[in-house]
Structure formats: C-alpha cells, structure tokens
Tab-separated table of C-alpha atoms in Angstrom:
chain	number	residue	atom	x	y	z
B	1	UNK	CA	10.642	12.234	-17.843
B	2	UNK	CA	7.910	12.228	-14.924
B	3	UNK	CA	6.042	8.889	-14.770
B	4	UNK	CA	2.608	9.637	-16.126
B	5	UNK	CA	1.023	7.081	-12.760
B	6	UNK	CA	1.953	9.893	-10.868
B	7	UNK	CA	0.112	12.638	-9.176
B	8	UNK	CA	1.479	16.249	-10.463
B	9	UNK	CA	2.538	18.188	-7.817
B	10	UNK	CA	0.031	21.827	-7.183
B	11	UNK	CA	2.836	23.941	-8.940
B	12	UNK	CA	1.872	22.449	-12.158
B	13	UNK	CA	-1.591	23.996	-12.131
B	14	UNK	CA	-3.432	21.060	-13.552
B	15	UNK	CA	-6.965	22.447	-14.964
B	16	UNK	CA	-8.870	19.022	-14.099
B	17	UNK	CA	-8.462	15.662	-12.009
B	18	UNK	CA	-8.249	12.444	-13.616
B	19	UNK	CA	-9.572	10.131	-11.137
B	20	UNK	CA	-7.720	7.144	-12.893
B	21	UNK	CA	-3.898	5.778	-12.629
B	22	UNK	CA	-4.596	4.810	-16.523
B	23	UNK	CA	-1.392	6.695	-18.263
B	24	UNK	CA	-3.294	6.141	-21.592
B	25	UNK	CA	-6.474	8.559	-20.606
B	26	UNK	CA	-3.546	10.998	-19.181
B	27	UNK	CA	-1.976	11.054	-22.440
B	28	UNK	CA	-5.314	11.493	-24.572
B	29	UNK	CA	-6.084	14.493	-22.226
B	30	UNK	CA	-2.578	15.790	-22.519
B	31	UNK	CA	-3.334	15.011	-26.349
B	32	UNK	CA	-5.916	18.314	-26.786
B	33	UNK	CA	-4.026	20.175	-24.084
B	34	UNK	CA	-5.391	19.596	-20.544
B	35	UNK	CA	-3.212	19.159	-17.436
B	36	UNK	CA	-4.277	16.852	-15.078
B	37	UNK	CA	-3.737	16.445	-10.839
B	38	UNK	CA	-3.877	12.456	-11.390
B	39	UNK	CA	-5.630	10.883	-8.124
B	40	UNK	CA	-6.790	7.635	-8.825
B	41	UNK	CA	-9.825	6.185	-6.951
B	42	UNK	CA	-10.952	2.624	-5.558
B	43	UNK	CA	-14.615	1.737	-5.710
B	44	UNK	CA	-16.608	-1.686	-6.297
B	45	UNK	CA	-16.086	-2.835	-10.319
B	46	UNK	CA	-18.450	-5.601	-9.926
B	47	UNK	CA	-22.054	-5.702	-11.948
B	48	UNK	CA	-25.299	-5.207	-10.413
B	49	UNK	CA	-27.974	-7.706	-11.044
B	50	UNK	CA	-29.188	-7.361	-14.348
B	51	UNK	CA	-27.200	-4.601	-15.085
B	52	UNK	CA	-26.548	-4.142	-19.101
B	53	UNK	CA	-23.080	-2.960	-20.527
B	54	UNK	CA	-24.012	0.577	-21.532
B	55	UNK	CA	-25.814	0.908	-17.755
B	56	UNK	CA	-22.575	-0.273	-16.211
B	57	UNK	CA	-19.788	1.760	-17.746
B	58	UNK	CA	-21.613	5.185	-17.375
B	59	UNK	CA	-22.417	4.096	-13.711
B	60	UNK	CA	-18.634	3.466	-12.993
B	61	UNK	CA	-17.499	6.704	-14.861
B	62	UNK	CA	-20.068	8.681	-12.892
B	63	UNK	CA	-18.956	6.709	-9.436
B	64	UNK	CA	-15.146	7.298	-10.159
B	65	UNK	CA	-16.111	11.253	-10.789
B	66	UNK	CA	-18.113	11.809	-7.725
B	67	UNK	CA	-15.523	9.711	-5.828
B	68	UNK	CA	-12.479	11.803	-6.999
B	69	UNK	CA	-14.288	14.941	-7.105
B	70	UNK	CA	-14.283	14.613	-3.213
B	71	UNK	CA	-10.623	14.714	-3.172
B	72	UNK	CA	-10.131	17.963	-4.947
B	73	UNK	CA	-11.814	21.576	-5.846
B	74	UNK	CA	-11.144	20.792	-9.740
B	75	UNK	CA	-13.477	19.666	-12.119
B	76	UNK	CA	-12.865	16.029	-12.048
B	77	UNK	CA	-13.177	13.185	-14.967
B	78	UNK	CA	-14.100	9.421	-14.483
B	79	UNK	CA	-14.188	7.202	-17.349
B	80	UNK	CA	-14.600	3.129	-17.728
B	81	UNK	CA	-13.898	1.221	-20.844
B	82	UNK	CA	-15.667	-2.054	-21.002
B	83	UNK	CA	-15.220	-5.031	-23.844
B	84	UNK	CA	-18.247	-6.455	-25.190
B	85	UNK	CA	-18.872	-9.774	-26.852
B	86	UNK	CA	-22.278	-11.064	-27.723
B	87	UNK	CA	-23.322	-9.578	-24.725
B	88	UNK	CA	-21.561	-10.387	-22.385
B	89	UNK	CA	-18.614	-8.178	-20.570
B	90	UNK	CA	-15.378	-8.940	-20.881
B	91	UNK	CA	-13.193	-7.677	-18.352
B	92	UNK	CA	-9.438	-8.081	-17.708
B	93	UNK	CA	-8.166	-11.707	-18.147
B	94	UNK	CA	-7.220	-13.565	-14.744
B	95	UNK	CA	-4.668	-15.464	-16.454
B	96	UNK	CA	-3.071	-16.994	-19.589
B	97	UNK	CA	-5.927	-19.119	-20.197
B	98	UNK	CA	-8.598	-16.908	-19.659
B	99	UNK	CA	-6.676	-13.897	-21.941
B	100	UNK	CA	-6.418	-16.576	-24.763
B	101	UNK	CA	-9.914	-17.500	-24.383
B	102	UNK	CA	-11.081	-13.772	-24.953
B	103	UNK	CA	-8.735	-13.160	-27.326
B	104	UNK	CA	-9.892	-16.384	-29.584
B	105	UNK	CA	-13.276	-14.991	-28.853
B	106	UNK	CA	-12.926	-12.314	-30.128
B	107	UNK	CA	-10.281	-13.313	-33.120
B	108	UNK	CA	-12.058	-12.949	-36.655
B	109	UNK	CA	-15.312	-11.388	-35.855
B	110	UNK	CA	-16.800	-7.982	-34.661
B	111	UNK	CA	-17.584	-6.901	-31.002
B	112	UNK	CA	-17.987	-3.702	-29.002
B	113	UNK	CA	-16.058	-1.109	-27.251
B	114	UNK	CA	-17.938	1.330	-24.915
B	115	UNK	CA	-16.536	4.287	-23.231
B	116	UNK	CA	-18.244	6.055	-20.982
B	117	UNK	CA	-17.205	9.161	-19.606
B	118	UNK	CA	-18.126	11.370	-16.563
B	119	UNK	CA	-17.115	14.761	-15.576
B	120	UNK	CA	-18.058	16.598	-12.176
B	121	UNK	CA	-18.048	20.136	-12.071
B	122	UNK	CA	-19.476	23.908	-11.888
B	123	UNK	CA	-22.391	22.267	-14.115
B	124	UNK	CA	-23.013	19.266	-12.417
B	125	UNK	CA	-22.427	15.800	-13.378
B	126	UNK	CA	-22.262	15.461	-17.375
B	127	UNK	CA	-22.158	12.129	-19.286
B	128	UNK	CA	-21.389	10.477	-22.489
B	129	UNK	CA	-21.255	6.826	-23.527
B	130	UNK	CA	-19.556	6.169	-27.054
B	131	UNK	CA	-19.726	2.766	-28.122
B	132	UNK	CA	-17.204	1.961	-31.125
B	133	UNK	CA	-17.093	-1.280	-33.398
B	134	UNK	CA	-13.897	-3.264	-33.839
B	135	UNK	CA	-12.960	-6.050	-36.222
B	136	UNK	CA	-10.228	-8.204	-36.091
B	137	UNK	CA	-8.964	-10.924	-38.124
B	138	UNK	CA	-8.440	-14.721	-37.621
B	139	UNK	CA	-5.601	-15.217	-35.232
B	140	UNK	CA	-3.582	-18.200	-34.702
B	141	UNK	CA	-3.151	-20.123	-31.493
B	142	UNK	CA	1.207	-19.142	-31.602
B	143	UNK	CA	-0.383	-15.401	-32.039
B	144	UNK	CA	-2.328	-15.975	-29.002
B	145	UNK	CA	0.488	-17.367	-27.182
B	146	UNK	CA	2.979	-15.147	-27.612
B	147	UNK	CA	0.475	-12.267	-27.569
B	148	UNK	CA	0.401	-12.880	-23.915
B	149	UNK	CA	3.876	-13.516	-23.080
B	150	UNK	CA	4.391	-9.953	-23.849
B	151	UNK	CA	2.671	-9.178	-21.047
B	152	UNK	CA	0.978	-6.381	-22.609
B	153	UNK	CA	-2.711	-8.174	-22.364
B	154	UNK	CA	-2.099	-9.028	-18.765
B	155	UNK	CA	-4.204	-5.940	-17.282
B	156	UNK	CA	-6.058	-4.727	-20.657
B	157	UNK	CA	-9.779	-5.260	-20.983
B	158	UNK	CA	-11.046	-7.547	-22.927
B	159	UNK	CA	-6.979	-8.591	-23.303
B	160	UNK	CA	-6.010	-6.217	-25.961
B	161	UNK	CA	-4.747	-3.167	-26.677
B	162	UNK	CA	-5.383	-1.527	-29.742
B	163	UNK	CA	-2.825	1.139	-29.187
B	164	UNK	CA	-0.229	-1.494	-28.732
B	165	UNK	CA	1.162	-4.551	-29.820
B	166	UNK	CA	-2.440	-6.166	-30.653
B	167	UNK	CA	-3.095	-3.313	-33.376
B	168	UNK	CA	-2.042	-6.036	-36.182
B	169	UNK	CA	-5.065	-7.908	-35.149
B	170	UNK	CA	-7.473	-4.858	-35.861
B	171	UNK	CA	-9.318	-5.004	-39.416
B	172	UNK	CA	-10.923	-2.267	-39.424
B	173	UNK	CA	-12.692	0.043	-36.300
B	174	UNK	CA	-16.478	1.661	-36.764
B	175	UNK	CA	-16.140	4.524	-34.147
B	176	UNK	CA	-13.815	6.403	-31.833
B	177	UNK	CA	-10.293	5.061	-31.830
B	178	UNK	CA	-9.343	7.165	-29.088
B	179	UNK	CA	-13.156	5.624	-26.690
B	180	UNK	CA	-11.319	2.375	-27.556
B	181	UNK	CA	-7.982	3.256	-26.314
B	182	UNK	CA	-9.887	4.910	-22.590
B	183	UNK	CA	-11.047	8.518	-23.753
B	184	UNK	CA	-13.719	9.362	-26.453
B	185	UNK	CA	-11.764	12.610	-27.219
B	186	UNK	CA	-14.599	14.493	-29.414
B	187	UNK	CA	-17.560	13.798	-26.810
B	188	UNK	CA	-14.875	14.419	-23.952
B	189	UNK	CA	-13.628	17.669	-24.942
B	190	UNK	CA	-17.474	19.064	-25.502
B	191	UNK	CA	-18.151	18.088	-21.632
B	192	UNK	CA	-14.410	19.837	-20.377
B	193	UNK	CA	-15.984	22.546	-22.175
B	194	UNK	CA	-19.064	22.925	-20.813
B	195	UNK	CA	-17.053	22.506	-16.842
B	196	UNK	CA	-16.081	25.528	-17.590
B	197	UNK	CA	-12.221	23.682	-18.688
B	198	UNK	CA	-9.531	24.990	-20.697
B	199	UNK	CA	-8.747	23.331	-24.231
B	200	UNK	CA	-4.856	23.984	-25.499
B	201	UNK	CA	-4.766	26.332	-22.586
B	202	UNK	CA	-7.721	28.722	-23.827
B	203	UNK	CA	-11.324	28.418	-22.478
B	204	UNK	CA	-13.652	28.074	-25.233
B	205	UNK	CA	-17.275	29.661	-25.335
C-alpha cells in the first residue's frame, strides 16, 4: 500500500491538490471519491494581533490554497483545523505536560472545533468555516497519562483525536464529525463542485 504522506505520481491523474501532508484530509477526500496530487506547503501558523479563531483558520486555509495553487495547474484545497477552549486556541501540545494540560482542559466540558476550508480554482478562491461542538467526559489523570504515551496526541490539535484512540472520551459531538477529524465533507464537496471538480469520478452540475 502507497503511504498516503506521499505525493501521487502524474500517471494517477489526481483531479485536485491537497496542499497538506495530513493523511486524514487525504482519506476524507478519497472518502467521496477525489484523487489528490498531495504537495504540502510551509507558511507562518502564528496569530496576528487580535486575530479571533474563526478569522484565523479561514486565513490559513485560504494562505495554504493560494500557496499550493502556485505549485500546480489543479484546483487546489487548503484547510486548518483549530481547537477552541473558552476562547482561546489550542494548538498542538509542546510536550507531555502541556498535552495533559489541554486535555484536562478540556476533560468533562464542551469546546469548539472549527474547520475552515479553502479551495483555489476556475472560480476563484471559495471558503467555508464549519465550527462543530464536542463533549467529552471527566477523564482521569492515568487516562491522561497513558493517553499520551501512545503517542497519538503528540502532533494532534488541541491533543486529541477523535478518529482515534481519544474517541472514548467523546460524549456526544454537535456538528460535522468529519470538520473535526480535518475536512467538513458536506460544505467541502459543494466548493469541489463549484471548481469545476469531479465527485466519485463524475462532474456534477
């Protein structure tokens, strides 16, 4: 089996470019039938002054579009997938104490997912932000711990993932699963659409 991190080579025809390494949005896309050309981007993560959650992710979807749209002739998709507790942004944990930190945070109340997606293409630059409420239940401090030292949290925003080991902390979810796990999949296919993209191999009207 390829490894989903890596670029597909030109034979496979890919109808779009994913300008992320994240296998998870590769997978969702695969999910409703949409071959990617996977070329991942670099650009500055960090928060402008003032800046407010929603603001941020669509402004980092839009950024990693534009910025992988240079590399390629295909209608290309950015996306950013931001945590959000009482505010505040949290991002991927620097280390055991800061994952446990978010993850107690976070442990028996409700906070925010948003997903914000960005595609570049024959119509321009379309948008969507979904934002999607998650619950989780109390969690114990041996939870926490050996949460981390699987190693899944280590590079997960916010320190979980929901399509992973840290689903038995989920309650309940208000929302998109699939904005929580990297791609809002309803608003996402309505923007492929309207680049002109083909859905389970067939271009819709």
């Amino acid at each position: 089996m390829s490894d989903p991190r890596q670029p597909l080579s030109d034979t496979a025809r890919p109808a779009l470019c994913l300008a992320s390494a994240s296998p998870r949005r590769r997978e969702l896309l695969a999910s409703i039938g949409v071959s990617v050309a996977v070329r991942p981007v670099d650009i500055d993560e960090t928060p402008r002054p003032g800046e407010g959650a929603v603001d941020y992710v669509t402004r980092l979807a839009r950024e990693k579009a534009l910025a992988g749209a240079r590399l390629t002739t295909l209608p290309t998709l950015g996306s950013d997938t931001a945590v959000v507790c009482d505010g505040e942004i949290l991002g991927k944990p620097e280390g055991p104490e800061h994952a446990a930190g978010m993850l107690r945070r976070l442990a028996g109340r409700t906070h925010e997912v948003l997903t914000a997606v960005a595609v570049s293409g024959p119509a321009g630059v379309l948008e969507a932000c979904v934002a999607t409420r998650v619950t989780m239940r109390a969690i114990g401090e041996a939870e926490v711990a050996a949460y981390w030292a699987t190693g899944e949290p280590a590079d997960k925003a916010g320190g979980y993932a929901i399509q992973g080991l840290a689903a038995i902390f989920v309650e309940r979810i208000e929302g998109s699963h699939s904005a929580v796990v990297g791609l809002p999949l309803y608003e996402t296919a309505e923007l492929l659409r309207r680049q002109g993209v083909a859905l389970w191999g067939r271009t819709f009207g």
